[in-house]
Coordinates of C-alpha atoms in Angstrom, one line a residue:
X1 CA 0.0 0.0 0.0
X2 CA 1.4 3.4 -1.1
X3 CA 0.4 7.0 -0.6
X4 CA -1.6 9.2 -3.0
X5 CA 0.3 11.5 -5.4
X6 CA 2.1 14.4 -3.7
X7 CA 0.3 16.9 -6.0
X8 CA -3.4 17.3 -4.9
X9 CA -4.4 18.1 -8.5
X10 CA -2.9 14.7 -9.6
X11 CA -4.7 12.9 -6.8
X12 CA -8.1 14.5 -7.8
X13 CA -7.5 13.7 -11.5
X14 CA -7.0 10.1 -10.6
X15 CA -10.1 10.0 -8.4
X16 CA -12.2 11.7 -11.1
X17 CA -10.9 9.3 -13.8
X18 CA -11.8 6.3 -11.6
X19 CA -15.3 7.6 -11.2
X20 CA -15.6 8.0 -15.0
X21 CA -14.4 4.5 -15.5
X22 CA -16.7 3.0 -12.9
X23 CA -19.7 4.6 -14.6
X24 CA -18.6 3.3 -18.0
X25 CA -18.2 -0.2 -16.6
X26 CA -21.4 -0.1 -14.6
X27 CA -19.5 -0.6 -11.4
X28 CA -20.2 0.9 -8.0
X29 CA -17.1 1.8 -6.0
X30 CA -17.0 0.8 -2.3
X31 CA -14.4 0.7 0.4
X32 CA -11.2 2.7 0.9
X33 CA -8.8 3.5 -2.0
X34 CA -5.6 1.5 -2.6
X35 CA -2.9 3.6 -4.2
X36 CA 0.0 2.1 -6.2
X37 CA 3.6 3.1 -6.5
X38 CA 4.0 6.9 -6.8
X39 CA 0.3 7.2 -7.2
X40 CA 0.5 5.7 -10.7
X41 CA -2.5 3.4 -10.0
X42 CA -5.6 3.7 -7.9
X43 CA -7.8 0.8 -7.0
X44 CA -11.1 0.1 -5.1
X45 CA -13.3 -2.7 -4.4
X46 CA -16.5 -2.4 -6.5
X47 CA -19.8 -4.1 -7.0
X48 CA -21.1 -5.0 -10.4
X49 CA -24.7 -6.1 -11.2
X50 CA -23.6 -9.2 -13.1
X51 CA -20.2 -10.1 -11.7
X52 CA -20.8 -9.2 -8.0
X53 CA -17.8 -8.2 -6.0
X54 CA -15.0 -6.9 -8.2
X55 CA -11.7 -5.0 -8.0
X56 CA -11.5 -1.9 -10.1
X57 CA -7.9 -0.7 -10.9
X58 CA -7.0 2.5 -12.7
X59 CA -3.6 3.1 -14.3
X60 CA -2.5 6.4 -16.0
X61 CA 0.1 7.5 -18.5
X62 CA 0.7 10.6 -20.6
X63 CA -1.6 10.5 -23.6
X64 CA 0.1 9.1 -26.6
X65 CA 2.6 7.2 -24.4
X66 CA 0.3 4.6 -23.0
X67 CA 0.7 1.0 -24.2
X68 CA 3.5 -1.5 -24.0
X69 CA 4.3 -4.3 -21.6
X70 CA 3.0 -2.8 -18.3
X71 CA -0.1 -1.3 -19.9
X72 CA -1.2 -4.5 -21.6
X73 CA 0.0 -7.0 -19.0
X74 CA -3.3 -7.7 -17.3
X75 CA -5.3 -8.1 -20.5
X76 CA -2.7 -10.3 -22.1
X77 CA -2.4 -12.4 -18.9
X78 CA -6.2 -12.9 -19.0
X79 CA -6.0 -14.2 -22.6
X80 CA -3.1 -16.5 -21.7
X81 CA -3.9 -17.7 -18.2
X82 CA -7.5 -17.2 -17.1
X83 CA -8.9 -20.6 -16.2
X84 CA -5.5 -22.2 -16.2
X85 CA -3.7 -20.5 -13.3
X86 CA -4.9 -19.4 -9.9
X87 CA -5.5 -15.7 -10.7
X88 CA -8.3 -13.1 -10.7
X89 CA -10.4 -13.3 -13.9
X90 CA -10.5 -10.1 -15.9
X91 CA -14.1 -9.0 -16.6
X92 CA -13.7 -5.8 -18.6
X93 CA -11.3 -3.0 -19.6
X94 CA -12.1 0.6 -20.2
X95 CA -9.8 3.2 -21.8
X96 CA -10.3 7.0 -21.9
X97 CA -8.2 10.2 -22.2
X98 CA -8.7 13.4 -20.2
X99 CA -6.6 16.6 -20.3
X100 CA -3.6 15.0 -21.8
X101 CA -3.6 11.8 -19.7
X102 CA -4.6 8.3 -20.7
X103 CA -6.3 6.1 -18.3
X104 CA -6.9 2.3 -18.3
X105 CA -9.4 0.8 -15.9
X106 CA -9.5 -3.0 -15.4
X107 CA -12.4 -4.7 -13.7
X108 CA -11.4 -8.0 -12.3
X109 CA -12.7 -10.7 -9.9
X110 CA -12.5 -9.7 -6.3
X111 CA -10.2 -11.9 -4.2
X112 CA -11.3 -11.9 -0.5
X113 CA -8.3 -13.8 0.8
X114 CA -5.5 -11.4 2.0
X115 CA -2.0 -11.5 0.6
X116 CA 0.5 -13.6 2.6
X117 CA 2.5 -10.5 3.4
X118 CA 1.8 -6.8 3.3
X119 CA 5.2 -5.9 1.8
X120 CA 7.5 -7.7 -0.7
X121 CA 10.4 -7.8 1.7
X122 CA 9.7 -10.3 4.4
X123 CA 10.7 -9.2 7.9
X124 CA 8.7 -11.6 10.1
X125 CA 8.3 -15.4 10.1
X126 CA 5.8 -16.6 7.5
X127 CA 4.2 -20.0 7.5
X128 CA 1.9 -21.4 4.8
X129 CA 0.6 -25.0 4.4
X130 CA 2.1 -27.6 2.1
X131 CA -1.0 -27.3 -0.1
X132 CA -0.1 -23.6 -0.7
X133 CA 3.3 -24.5 -2.0
X134 CA 1.9 -27.2 -4.2
X135 CA -0.6 -24.8 -5.8
X136 CA 2.1 -22.2 -6.3
X137 CA 4.5 -24.7 -8.0
X138 CA 1.8 -26.0 -10.3
X139 CA 0.9 -22.5 -11.4
X140 CA 4.5 -21.5 -11.9
X141 CA 5.1 -24.6 -14.0
X142 CA 2.0 -23.7 -16.1
X143 CA 3.2 -20.2 -16.6
X144 CA 6.8 -21.3 -17.5
X145 CA 5.4 -23.6 -20.2
X146 CA 3.2 -20.9 -21.8
X147 CA 4.6 -19.4 -25.0
X148 CA 4.7 -15.6 -25.2
X149 CA 6.4 -12.9 -27.1
X150 CA 6.4 -10.6 -24.0
X151 CA 9.7 -10.0 -22.3
X152 CA 10.1 -9.5 -18.5
X153 CA 13.9 -9.4 -18.4
X154 CA 16.2 -8.5 -21.4
X155 CA 19.5 -10.1 -22.1
X156 CA 21.0 -6.7 -22.9
X157 CA 20.0 -5.5 -19.4
X158 CA 21.7 -8.5 -17.8
X159 CA 24.9 -8.0 -19.8
X160 CA 25.1 -4.3 -18.9
X161 CA 23.8 -4.2 -15.4
X162 CA 25.1 -7.3 -13.6
X163 CA 28.7 -6.3 -13.7
X164 CA 27.9 -2.6 -13.1
X165 CA 25.9 -3.3 -9.9
X166 CA 27.5 -6.5 -8.5
X167 CA 31.0 -6.4 -9.8
X168 CA 30.6 -10.0 -11.1
X169 CA 30.6 -11.1 -14.7
X170 CA 27.2 -11.2 -16.3
X171 CA 26.0 -14.8 -16.6
X172 CA 25.3 -16.4 -19.9
X173 CA 21.6 -17.2 -20.0
X174 CA 21.0 -20.5 -21.8
X175 CA 17.5 -21.3 -20.6
X176 CA 14.5 -18.9 -20.8
X177 CA 10.9 -19.5 -19.7
X178 CA 7.8 -17.4 -19.2
X179 CA 7.7 -15.8 -15.7
X180 CA 5.1 -14.0 -13.6
X181 CA 7.8 -11.4 -13.3
X182 CA 6.9 -9.9 -9.9
X183 CA 6.6 -12.9 -7.6
X184 CA 6.7 -12.0 -3.9
X185 CA 4.4 -12.7 -1.0
X186 CA 2.6 -9.4 -1.3
X187 CA 1.4 -10.6 -4.7
X188 CA 0.2 -14.0 -3.6
X189 CA -2.8 -14.5 -1.4
X190 CA -3.3 -17.0 1.4
X191 CA -5.4 -19.2 -0.9
X192 CA -2.6 -19.1 -3.5
X193 CA -4.0 -16.6 -6.0
X194 CA -1.4 -14.7 -8.0
X195 CA -1.9 -11.0 -8.3
X196 CA -0.4 -8.2 -10.3
X197 CA 0.3 -9.4 -13.9
X198 CA 1.7 -6.2 -15.4
X199 CA 5.2 -7.4 -16.0
X200 CA 5.0 -11.1 -17.0
X201 CA 7.0 -12.4 -19.9
X202 CA 10.2 -14.2 -20.8
X203 CA 12.9 -14.3 -18.1
X204 CA 15.8 -16.6 -17.2
X205 CA 14.6 -20.0 -16.1
X206 CA 14.1 -20.0 -12.4
X207 CA 13.5 -16.2 -12.2
X208 CA 10.2 -16.4 -10.3
X209 CA 11.6 -18.7 -7.7
X210 CA 14.8 -16.6 -7.4
X211 CA 12.7 -13.4 -6.9
X212 CA 10.6 -15.1 -4.2
X213 CA 13.9 -16.1 -2.5
X214 CA 15.5 -12.7 -2.8
X215 CA 12.7 -11.0 -1.0
X216 CA 12.9 -13.6 1.8
X217 CA 16.6 -13.3 2.6
X218 CA 15.9 -11.6 5.9
X219 CA 14.0 -14.7 7.1
X220 CA 16.3 -17.7 7.0
X221 CA 13.6 -20.3 7.7
X222 CA 11.5 -19.0 4.8
X223 CA 14.5 -18.7 2.5
X224 CA 15.4 -22.3 3.3
X225 CA 11.8 -23.5 2.5
X226 CA 11.9 -21.7 -0.8
X227 CA 15.2 -23.3 -1.7
X228 CA 13.7 -26.7 -0.8
X229 CA 10.5 -26.2 -2.8
X230 CA 12.4 -25.0 -5.9
X231 CA 15.6 -26.9 -5.5
X232 CA 15.3 -28.3 -9.0
X233 CA 15.1 -24.8 -10.5
X234 CA 17.6 -23.0 -8.2
X235 CA 20.4 -25.5 -7.7
X236 CA 21.4 -25.6 -11.3
X237 CA 23.7 -23.5 -13.5
X238 CA 20.6 -21.8 -15.0
X239 CA 19.1 -21.3 -11.6
X240 CA 22.2 -19.7 -10.2
X241 CA 22.3 -17.4 -13.1
X242 CA 18.7 -16.4 -12.4
X243 CA 19.6 -15.8 -8.8
X244 CA 22.4 -13.5 -9.8
X245 CA 20.1 -11.6 -12.1
X246 CA 17.5 -11.2 -9.3
X247 CA 20.2 -10.1 -6.9
X248 CA 21.3 -7.4 -9.4
X249 CA 17.7 -6.2 -9.9
X250 CA 17.1 -5.9 -6.2
X251 CA 20.4 -4.2 -5.6
X252 CA 19.5 -1.7 -8.3
X253 CA 16.4 -1.0 -6.3
X254 CA 18.5 -0.6 -3.1
X255 CA 20.5 2.0 -5.0
X256 CA 17.3 3.9 -5.6
X257 CA 16.6 3.9 -1.9
X258 CA 14.3 0.9 -1.6
X259 CA 14.7 -1.8 1.2
X260 CA 18.2 -0.7 2.2
X261 CA 18.4 -3.5 4.9
X262 CA 18.5 -6.0 2.0
X263 CA 21.8 -4.7 0.6
X264 CA 24.3 -6.9 2.6
X265 CA 22.3 -10.1 2.2
X266 CA 21.9 -9.4 -1.5
X267 CA 25.6 -8.8 -2.0
X268 CA 26.5 -12.0 -0.1
X269 CA 23.9 -13.9 -2.2
X270 CA 25.3 -12.5 -5.4
X271 CA 28.8 -13.6 -4.4
X272 CA 27.6 -17.1 -3.6
X273 CA 26.0 -17.7 -6.9
X274 CA 28.3 -15.7 -9.3

């Protein structure tokens, strides 16, 4: 959960655009707002006469610059995975422009179960049942085997960024699969539903498992469980390469001021798998 935009006018514009989208989608907004990173998205629970309880999410971009991987992710994930993976179903999409800003509203199935964690970085012990791990593994295997032209992680970024951020040579990626792309416990509910499909696409094999591990490094018991559940993906040359890629990505976030307490564990992890 993030804060509204710092500019009151930007906040009001998002609220007005969400109201416009709700009317267009025949949805009635209910409950408190949920703001996304830097106020770029605004979400609410909503009621729909046919679909019942829903989740209405609004994203914005400068008009003429909308589109691309993040903008299309939810809709493309619905075409690829609805009915095949434990995820919210997409009911409808509404696009409109106002005053030089493009807005996309997505009306999806409401998931009542809470996320396993409130924040991607795990700072307290987490315990979920064996069935939860089995559901997650089945879904990640389905995602990995699904063909796509979308790209979550680019080889060029790996070649340039790994040595610059970690000081280690960039790994040669020989195995690529499809990944959710933002797998952490604040994007997975207690019933195993996978949320937030903006960034899915091709990534190094084992990327999702490595990302889940990276965010769990402050909790050794959870990190050990993740390594156990995904041993066949992580304890391989391809898996170690994926871990180095994820360590680089998270260290890059540290450099922008995010989760600074992860820096030392991430650097140790990078050294161990490089």
